[in-house]
């Protein structure tokens, strides 16, 4: 297998400008995400069936030709399990590739296995066993070894080869728009950033708190996510969720009391202790307190268990009649998301700016009428 390592803007422009209308482009990325909030791009792999290139973004300053290619509606971009790759392109270039044919979603629709891995797909389709030994490599380190580059090239070389049969089978079944819709939903969810003042609702066990304690959690969660975004640090490397919860619960108003929080490390206390104590004191000393509403849970509704089972039964029946996996159509998590929207819309909209999965695109086409027939208001 021959590939070219691209390290200049001119080489990138030459490649991208020569991918023709109606062509199919296999795409993959390599990235690192250990201590950062966002993925750090290390390599971009592109294969149009003729020329395979590995783009080194560390040496290129201008990506206009690439972003034009990735958003060209006349060129199908083929990914496998595109979620993280879409986030990479959103982070690095503020674009979402389109249209995207995801071979993992296609394989699931064809009942080849839910969340089928790339190596397994290649093995089943092409009877080729791939070496995945470089999957945990440091893609930001330079120079990249020939073993690393060969591994990266394989990810698009065989992807392009498994695409045609999957595409034609999906197209023959009339399901092509389902894949495109699903990818757009994935992209929308990746772009859906929660407002800092609402970040507290995602904290585990936040439902246990109320009043002053919940206001403290709200303030600390907002403070933490602002630091994470401005410094590109993963949230738990600032302070852990469990530490935030305990600070909100016990309300330490001095450094001495703060040191008693078990999940707050000495490093965290030295770095952020004064700010955390100040947040607690600001909330507790407020003369006109404004507390967020207590978080409600679905399990607190008497109707929840029966309603959830009815919706799960519908998903199973609809999935069977359409010969698709029920896990892809409607998981328990997605049903809970739907019920949260229907029964606690204001609380849902604190966390999300887009509708629930089950009310979107192809799922809505299949589930809207049967769901409406059994839905009850609590």
Tab-separated table of C-alpha atoms in Angstrom:
chain	number	residue	atom	x	y	z
A	1	UNK	CA	0.000	0.000	0.000
A	2	UNK	CA	1.411	3.359	-1.085
A	3	UNK	CA	0.711	6.600	0.747
A	4	UNK	CA	2.089	10.120	0.788
A	5	UNK	CA	2.809	12.155	3.897
A	6	UNK	CA	1.624	15.727	3.321
A	7	UNK	CA	3.504	18.423	5.211
A	8	UNK	CA	2.923	21.599	3.157
A	9	UNK	CA	-0.048	23.761	2.240
A	10	UNK	CA	0.736	23.347	-1.462
A	11	UNK	CA	0.650	19.537	-1.239
A	12	UNK	CA	-2.638	19.636	0.687
A	13	UNK	CA	-4.217	22.032	-1.812
A	14	UNK	CA	-3.072	19.899	-4.723
A	15	UNK	CA	-4.651	16.770	-3.268
A	16	UNK	CA	-7.928	18.346	-2.155
A	17	UNK	CA	-8.471	20.250	-5.393
A	18	UNK	CA	-8.115	17.045	-7.396
A	19	UNK	CA	-10.844	15.086	-5.625
A	20	UNK	CA	-13.638	15.207	-8.177
A	21	UNK	CA	-17.378	15.756	-7.893
A	22	UNK	CA	-19.173	12.504	-7.166
A	23	UNK	CA	-16.107	10.859	-5.697
A	24	UNK	CA	-16.003	8.926	-2.443
A	25	UNK	CA	-13.457	9.907	0.190
A	26	UNK	CA	-12.529	7.675	3.120
A	27	UNK	CA	-11.585	9.837	6.121
A	28	UNK	CA	-10.106	9.187	9.529
A	29	UNK	CA	-8.227	11.134	12.181
A	30	UNK	CA	-5.714	10.344	14.879
A	31	UNK	CA	-5.769	12.476	18.005
A	32	UNK	CA	-4.790	12.615	21.659
A	33	UNK	CA	-7.138	13.357	24.523
A	34	UNK	CA	-5.668	12.694	27.936
A	35	UNK	CA	-5.670	15.848	30.057
A	36	UNK	CA	-7.473	18.146	27.621
A	37	UNK	CA	-11.176	18.946	27.347
A	38	UNK	CA	-11.025	18.816	23.549
A	39	UNK	CA	-9.256	16.309	21.256
A	40	UNK	CA	-5.823	17.382	19.980
A	41	UNK	CA	-5.471	16.607	16.272
A	42	UNK	CA	-2.406	14.561	15.339
A	43	UNK	CA	-3.029	13.253	11.816
A	44	UNK	CA	-5.678	13.255	9.070
A	45	UNK	CA	-5.998	10.310	6.693
A	46	UNK	CA	-7.682	10.669	3.283
A	47	UNK	CA	-8.170	8.097	0.503
A	48	UNK	CA	-10.174	8.639	-2.676
A	49	UNK	CA	-9.581	5.163	-4.085
A	50	UNK	CA	-6.522	6.293	-6.042
A	51	UNK	CA	-4.321	8.442	-3.821
A	52	UNK	CA	-3.921	7.912	-0.105
A	53	UNK	CA	-2.478	10.789	1.901
A	54	UNK	CA	-1.610	11.350	5.548
A	55	UNK	CA	-1.871	15.020	6.443
A	56	UNK	CA	0.432	16.273	9.199
A	57	UNK	CA	-1.438	19.260	10.709
A	58	UNK	CA	1.519	20.257	12.854
A	59	UNK	CA	3.340	21.549	9.763
A	60	UNK	CA	0.428	23.129	7.875
A	61	UNK	CA	-1.054	26.540	8.572
A	62	UNK	CA	-3.817	26.807	5.956
A	63	UNK	CA	-6.641	24.270	5.648
A	64	UNK	CA	-9.170	26.059	3.427
A	65	UNK	CA	-8.949	23.490	0.622
A	66	UNK	CA	-9.493	20.663	3.104
A	67	UNK	CA	-12.521	22.255	4.755
A	68	UNK	CA	-14.034	22.961	1.334
A	69	UNK	CA	-13.561	19.305	0.400
A	70	UNK	CA	-14.979	17.994	3.666
A	71	UNK	CA	-18.108	20.134	3.308
A	72	UNK	CA	-18.568	19.569	-0.444
A	73	UNK	CA	-22.071	18.041	-0.741
A	74	UNK	CA	-21.082	16.216	-3.944
A	75	UNK	CA	-18.355	14.141	-2.288
A	76	UNK	CA	-19.412	11.353	0.091
A	77	UNK	CA	-17.165	11.192	3.137
A	78	UNK	CA	-16.845	7.694	4.602
A	79	UNK	CA	-16.073	7.294	8.308
A	80	UNK	CA	-16.268	4.440	10.759
A	81	UNK	CA	-17.738	5.420	14.132
A	82	UNK	CA	-17.569	9.101	13.272
A	83	UNK	CA	-18.503	10.663	16.620
A	84	UNK	CA	-15.009	11.520	17.829
A	85	UNK	CA	-13.817	12.448	14.337
A	86	UNK	CA	-16.662	14.959	14.005
A	87	UNK	CA	-15.625	16.468	17.327
A	88	UNK	CA	-12.034	16.693	16.072
A	89	UNK	CA	-13.111	18.652	12.980
A	90	UNK	CA	-15.419	20.870	15.021
A	91	UNK	CA	-12.569	21.646	17.418
A	92	UNK	CA	-9.819	22.086	14.840
A	93	UNK	CA	-11.694	23.761	11.960
A	94	UNK	CA	-15.193	24.588	13.225
A	95	UNK	CA	-16.811	22.480	10.482
A	96	UNK	CA	-18.882	19.320	10.244
A	97	UNK	CA	-18.052	17.094	7.244
A	98	UNK	CA	-21.068	16.395	5.058
A	99	UNK	CA	-22.474	14.164	3.712
A	100	UNK	CA	-21.064	11.400	5.918
A	101	UNK	CA	-21.664	7.684	5.415
A	102	UNK	CA	-20.766	5.929	8.650
A	103	UNK	CA	-19.938	2.250	8.128
A	104	UNK	CA	-20.554	1.403	11.790
A	105	UNK	CA	-24.095	2.770	11.624
A	106	UNK	CA	-24.609	0.982	8.294
A	107	UNK	CA	-23.400	-2.306	9.769
A	108	UNK	CA	-25.778	-1.887	12.703
A	109	UNK	CA	-28.755	-1.175	10.421
A	110	UNK	CA	-27.861	-4.337	8.495
A	111	UNK	CA	-27.794	-6.287	11.784
A	112	UNK	CA	-24.114	-7.117	11.505
A	113	UNK	CA	-23.592	-6.141	15.118
A	114	UNK	CA	-24.237	-3.120	17.297
A	115	UNK	CA	-21.186	-0.809	17.593
A	116	UNK	CA	-19.144	-3.116	15.362
A	117	UNK	CA	-15.440	-2.248	15.525
A	118	UNK	CA	-13.471	-1.297	12.422
A	119	UNK	CA	-11.059	-4.241	12.601
A	120	UNK	CA	-13.953	-6.687	13.002
A	121	UNK	CA	-15.805	-5.115	10.056
A	122	UNK	CA	-12.734	-5.423	7.812
A	123	UNK	CA	-12.229	-9.000	8.914
A	124	UNK	CA	-15.842	-9.940	8.161
A	125	UNK	CA	-16.064	-8.075	4.858
A	126	UNK	CA	-12.571	-8.564	3.417
A	127	UNK	CA	-11.188	-11.501	5.448
A	128	UNK	CA	-8.200	-9.358	6.428
A	129	UNK	CA	-6.918	-9.172	10.014
A	130	UNK	CA	-5.596	-5.723	10.903
A	131	UNK	CA	-2.833	-4.966	13.369
A	132	UNK	CA	-4.257	-2.544	15.962
A	133	UNK	CA	-1.031	-2.315	17.961
A	134	UNK	CA	-0.629	1.449	17.466
A	135	UNK	CA	-4.120	2.411	18.657
A	136	UNK	CA	-2.758	3.950	21.884
A	137	UNK	CA	0.214	5.727	20.350
A	138	UNK	CA	1.092	9.393	20.977
A	139	UNK	CA	-0.053	10.993	17.741
A	140	UNK	CA	1.302	14.400	18.750
A	141	UNK	CA	4.899	13.193	19.021
A	142	UNK	CA	7.203	13.758	16.065
A	143	UNK	CA	8.584	12.139	14.019
A	144	UNK	CA	5.931	9.484	13.477
A	145	UNK	CA	7.381	6.044	12.774
A	146	UNK	CA	6.698	4.065	9.616
A	147	UNK	CA	4.745	1.591	11.760
A	148	UNK	CA	2.506	4.393	13.002
A	149	UNK	CA	2.003	5.764	9.507
A	150	UNK	CA	1.179	2.334	8.074
A	151	UNK	CA	-1.346	1.783	10.857
A	152	UNK	CA	-2.972	5.139	10.111
A	153	UNK	CA	-3.042	4.464	6.366
A	154	UNK	CA	-4.782	1.107	6.901
A	155	UNK	CA	-7.661	2.902	8.601
A	156	UNK	CA	-8.754	4.545	5.348
A	157	UNK	CA	-7.384	2.073	2.794
A	158	UNK	CA	-9.676	-0.746	3.892
A	159	UNK	CA	-12.481	1.604	4.868
A	160	UNK	CA	-12.763	2.669	1.226
A	161	UNK	CA	-12.892	-1.001	0.218
A	162	UNK	CA	-15.704	-2.018	2.597
A	163	UNK	CA	-17.815	1.002	1.662
A	164	UNK	CA	-19.327	-0.040	-1.733
A	165	UNK	CA	-21.236	-3.148	-0.598
A	166	UNK	CA	-22.540	-1.480	2.552
A	167	UNK	CA	-23.580	1.617	0.616
A	168	UNK	CA	-25.403	-0.296	-2.121
A	169	UNK	CA	-27.212	-2.536	0.373
A	170	UNK	CA	-28.305	0.430	2.503
A	171	UNK	CA	-29.380	2.345	-0.603
A	172	UNK	CA	-31.378	-0.620	-1.899
A	173	UNK	CA	-33.229	-0.789	1.426
A	174	UNK	CA	-34.047	2.919	1.213
A	175	UNK	CA	-32.166	3.673	4.431
A	176	UNK	CA	-29.494	6.027	3.133
A	177	UNK	CA	-31.166	9.132	4.589
A	178	UNK	CA	-31.266	7.399	7.988
A	179	UNK	CA	-27.472	7.283	8.059
A	180	UNK	CA	-27.087	10.887	6.946
A	181	UNK	CA	-29.694	11.980	9.512
A	182	UNK	CA	-27.991	10.005	12.271
A	183	UNK	CA	-24.629	11.601	11.541
A	184	UNK	CA	-26.187	15.067	11.587
A	185	UNK	CA	-27.734	14.254	14.966
A	186	UNK	CA	-24.355	13.117	16.297
A	187	UNK	CA	-22.779	16.340	15.049
A	188	UNK	CA	-25.530	18.472	16.606
A	189	UNK	CA	-25.007	16.760	19.966
A	190	UNK	CA	-21.251	17.331	19.763
A	191	UNK	CA	-21.831	21.027	19.073
A	192	UNK	CA	-24.449	21.343	21.819
A	193	UNK	CA	-22.424	22.928	24.624
A	194	UNK	CA	-24.206	23.353	27.921
A	195	UNK	CA	-24.285	26.858	29.424
A	196	UNK	CA	-21.944	27.127	32.441
A	197	UNK	CA	-24.781	28.086	34.773
A	198	UNK	CA	-26.540	24.827	33.874
A	199	UNK	CA	-23.559	22.475	34.213
A	200	UNK	CA	-24.598	21.471	37.735
A	201	UNK	CA	-27.500	19.395	36.421
A	202	UNK	CA	-25.030	16.868	34.951
A	203	UNK	CA	-23.321	16.265	38.316
A	204	UNK	CA	-24.047	12.814	39.700
A	205	UNK	CA	-26.420	12.866	42.688
A	206	UNK	CA	-27.162	16.577	42.232
A	207	UNK	CA	-30.821	15.636	42.695
A	208	UNK	CA	-30.065	15.017	46.378
A	209	UNK	CA	-29.322	18.706	46.989
A	210	UNK	CA	-31.640	21.663	47.312
A	211	UNK	CA	-31.699	25.310	48.315
A	212	UNK	CA	-28.372	26.780	49.363
A	213	UNK	CA	-26.437	23.565	48.703
A	214	UNK	CA	-27.751	23.287	45.148
A	215	UNK	CA	-26.903	26.952	44.543
A	216	UNK	CA	-23.333	26.274	45.704
A	217	UNK	CA	-23.097	23.279	43.373
A	218	UNK	CA	-24.430	25.403	40.514
A	219	UNK	CA	-21.815	28.096	41.149
A	220	UNK	CA	-18.902	25.647	41.483
A	221	UNK	CA	-19.921	23.670	38.387
A	222	UNK	CA	-20.120	26.897	36.370
A	223	UNK	CA	-16.741	28.023	37.709
A	224	UNK	CA	-15.167	24.648	36.841
A	225	UNK	CA	-16.469	24.444	33.269
A	226	UNK	CA	-15.352	28.014	32.545
A	227	UNK	CA	-11.809	27.151	33.669
A	228	UNK	CA	-11.896	23.932	31.639
A	229	UNK	CA	-12.972	25.696	28.453
A	230	UNK	CA	-10.628	28.656	28.762
A	231	UNK	CA	-7.598	26.446	29.520
A	232	UNK	CA	-8.617	23.299	27.591
A	233	UNK	CA	-8.355	21.079	30.669
A	234	UNK	CA	-10.544	18.048	31.248
A	235	UNK	CA	-13.058	18.717	34.022
A	236	UNK	CA	-11.854	16.206	36.591
A	237	UNK	CA	-8.291	17.539	36.373
A	238	UNK	CA	-9.613	20.739	37.934
A	239	UNK	CA	-11.613	19.174	40.755
A	240	UNK	CA	-13.586	15.937	40.880
A	241	UNK	CA	-17.353	15.787	40.747
A	242	UNK	CA	-17.446	14.075	44.128
A	243	UNK	CA	-15.468	16.943	45.659
A	244	UNK	CA	-17.887	19.493	44.188
A	245	UNK	CA	-20.822	17.595	45.627
A	246	UNK	CA	-19.266	17.392	49.104
A	247	UNK	CA	-18.379	21.102	49.104
A	248	UNK	CA	-21.988	21.919	48.189
A	249	UNK	CA	-23.308	19.564	50.859
A	250	UNK	CA	-21.043	20.575	53.758
A	251	UNK	CA	-20.496	24.259	52.813
A	252	UNK	CA	-16.915	24.744	54.103
A	253	UNK	CA	-16.449	28.458	54.851
A	254	UNK	CA	-12.704	28.396	55.571
A	255	UNK	CA	-9.555	26.712	54.276
A	256	UNK	CA	-9.472	24.572	57.417
A	257	UNK	CA	-12.927	23.207	56.707
A	258	UNK	CA	-12.180	22.836	53.017
A	259	UNK	CA	-9.219	20.584	53.830
A	260	UNK	CA	-11.669	18.093	55.327
A	261	UNK	CA	-13.226	17.398	51.921
A	262	UNK	CA	-11.829	13.921	51.217
A	263	UNK	CA	-11.885	13.984	47.408
A	264	UNK	CA	-10.192	17.390	47.202
A	265	UNK	CA	-6.445	16.793	46.793
A	266	UNK	CA	-3.814	19.009	48.465
A	267	UNK	CA	-2.894	20.260	44.983
A	268	UNK	CA	-6.510	21.234	44.323
A	269	UNK	CA	-6.707	23.042	47.645
A	270	UNK	CA	-3.503	24.983	47.007
A	271	UNK	CA	-4.563	25.929	43.489
A	272	UNK	CA	-8.268	26.618	43.908
A	273	UNK	CA	-9.004	26.597	47.649
A	274	UNK	CA	-9.489	30.339	48.118
A	275	UNK	CA	-11.794	30.560	45.104
A	276	UNK	CA	-13.904	27.635	46.336
A	277	UNK	CA	-14.274	29.072	49.833
A	278	UNK	CA	-15.175	32.434	48.305
A	279	UNK	CA	-17.926	30.799	46.223
A	280	UNK	CA	-19.382	29.085	49.302
A	281	UNK	CA	-19.316	32.279	51.323
A	282	UNK	CA	-20.819	34.338	48.510
A	283	UNK	CA	-23.816	32.010	48.265
A	284	UNK	CA	-24.261	31.649	52.021
A	285	UNK	CA	-23.931	35.387	52.685
A	286	UNK	CA	-26.326	36.471	49.959
A	287	UNK	CA	-29.106	38.606	51.437
A	288	UNK	CA	-31.448	37.900	48.524
A	289	UNK	CA	-30.793	34.217	47.748
A	290	UNK	CA	-31.926	32.795	44.427
A	291	UNK	CA	-31.803	29.020	44.444
A	292	UNK	CA	-32.146	26.775	41.396
A	293	UNK	CA	-35.179	24.474	41.458
A	294	UNK	CA	-34.634	21.042	42.935
A	295	UNK	CA	-33.788	18.478	40.252
A	296	UNK	CA	-36.575	15.975	39.650
A	297	UNK	CA	-36.018	12.350	38.651
A	298	UNK	CA	-38.110	10.144	36.417
A	299	UNK	CA	-38.216	7.403	39.055
A	300	UNK	CA	-40.088	9.799	41.328
A	301	UNK	CA	-43.085	9.703	38.978
A	302	UNK	CA	-45.528	6.867	39.849
A	303	UNK	CA	-46.252	6.406	36.130
A	304	UNK	CA	-42.597	6.061	35.128
A	305	UNK	CA	-42.068	2.304	35.294
A	306	UNK	CA	-45.219	1.456	33.329
A	307	UNK	CA	-44.682	4.233	30.761
A	308	UNK	CA	-41.056	3.287	30.213
A	309	UNK	CA	-42.008	-0.341	29.599
A	310	UNK	CA	-44.718	0.660	27.104
A	311	UNK	CA	-42.226	2.738	25.119
A	312	UNK	CA	-39.607	-0.007	25.239
A	313	UNK	CA	-42.169	-2.508	23.919
A	314	UNK	CA	-43.019	-0.141	21.047
A	315	UNK	CA	-39.337	0.270	20.193
A	316	UNK	CA	-38.914	-3.495	20.152
A	317	UNK	CA	-41.944	-4.064	17.919
A	318	UNK	CA	-41.034	-1.251	15.502
A	319	UNK	CA	-37.428	-2.452	15.328
A	320	UNK	CA	-38.540	-5.991	14.535
A	321	UNK	CA	-40.958	-4.861	11.831
A	322	UNK	CA	-38.226	-2.755	10.208
A	323	UNK	CA	-35.555	-5.438	10.684
A	324	UNK	CA	-33.194	-3.176	12.624
A	325	UNK	CA	-31.642	-3.609	16.087
A	326	UNK	CA	-33.736	-2.191	18.923
A	327	UNK	CA	-30.514	-0.884	20.508
A	328	UNK	CA	-30.047	1.426	17.536
A	329	UNK	CA	-33.661	2.551	17.364
A	330	UNK	CA	-34.324	3.326	21.010
A	331	UNK	CA	-32.191	2.523	24.051
A	332	UNK	CA	-33.355	2.910	27.642
A	333	UNK	CA	-31.238	6.066	27.894
A	334	UNK	CA	-32.989	7.548	24.860
A	335	UNK	CA	-36.407	6.626	26.262
A	336	UNK	CA	-35.510	8.347	29.536
A	337	UNK	CA	-34.390	11.391	27.571
A	338	UNK	CA	-37.735	11.412	25.750
A	339	UNK	CA	-39.736	11.120	28.973
A	340	UNK	CA	-37.707	13.876	30.608
A	341	UNK	CA	-38.614	16.138	27.685
A	342	UNK	CA	-42.300	15.203	27.824
A	343	UNK	CA	-42.722	15.398	31.596
A	344	UNK	CA	-40.057	17.892	32.677
A	345	UNK	CA	-39.459	20.044	29.634
A	346	UNK	CA	-37.986	23.028	31.485
A	347	UNK	CA	-35.491	20.773	33.241
A	348	UNK	CA	-34.661	19.065	29.942
A	349	UNK	CA	-34.012	22.410	28.252
A	350	UNK	CA	-31.604	23.410	31.022
A	351	UNK	CA	-29.342	20.608	29.819
A	352	UNK	CA	-30.111	20.399	26.080
A	353	UNK	CA	-30.771	22.833	23.239
A	354	UNK	CA	-31.839	20.155	20.754
A	355	UNK	CA	-34.843	17.775	20.863
A	356	UNK	CA	-34.545	14.214	22.222
A	357	UNK	CA	-33.139	11.587	19.868
A	358	UNK	CA	-36.482	9.793	19.621
A	359	UNK	CA	-38.171	12.966	18.354
A	360	UNK	CA	-35.566	13.565	15.653
A	361	UNK	CA	-35.387	12.591	11.976
A	362	UNK	CA	-35.821	8.910	11.146
A	363	UNK	CA	-36.683	7.826	14.674
A	364	UNK	CA	-39.484	10.366	14.806
A	365	UNK	CA	-40.858	8.976	11.531
A	366	UNK	CA	-41.100	5.524	13.086
A	367	UNK	CA	-42.065	6.285	16.672
A	368	UNK	CA	-44.114	9.469	16.804
A	369	UNK	CA	-47.586	7.986	16.242
A	370	UNK	CA	-47.213	4.832	18.382
A	371	UNK	CA	-45.628	6.843	21.198
A	372	UNK	CA	-48.425	9.408	21.153
A	373	UNK	CA	-50.990	6.619	21.365
A	374	UNK	CA	-49.707	5.454	24.772
A	375	UNK	CA	-48.273	8.607	26.349
A	376	UNK	CA	-49.862	9.893	29.537
A	377	UNK	CA	-49.262	13.102	31.457
A	378	UNK	CA	-48.131	12.631	35.061
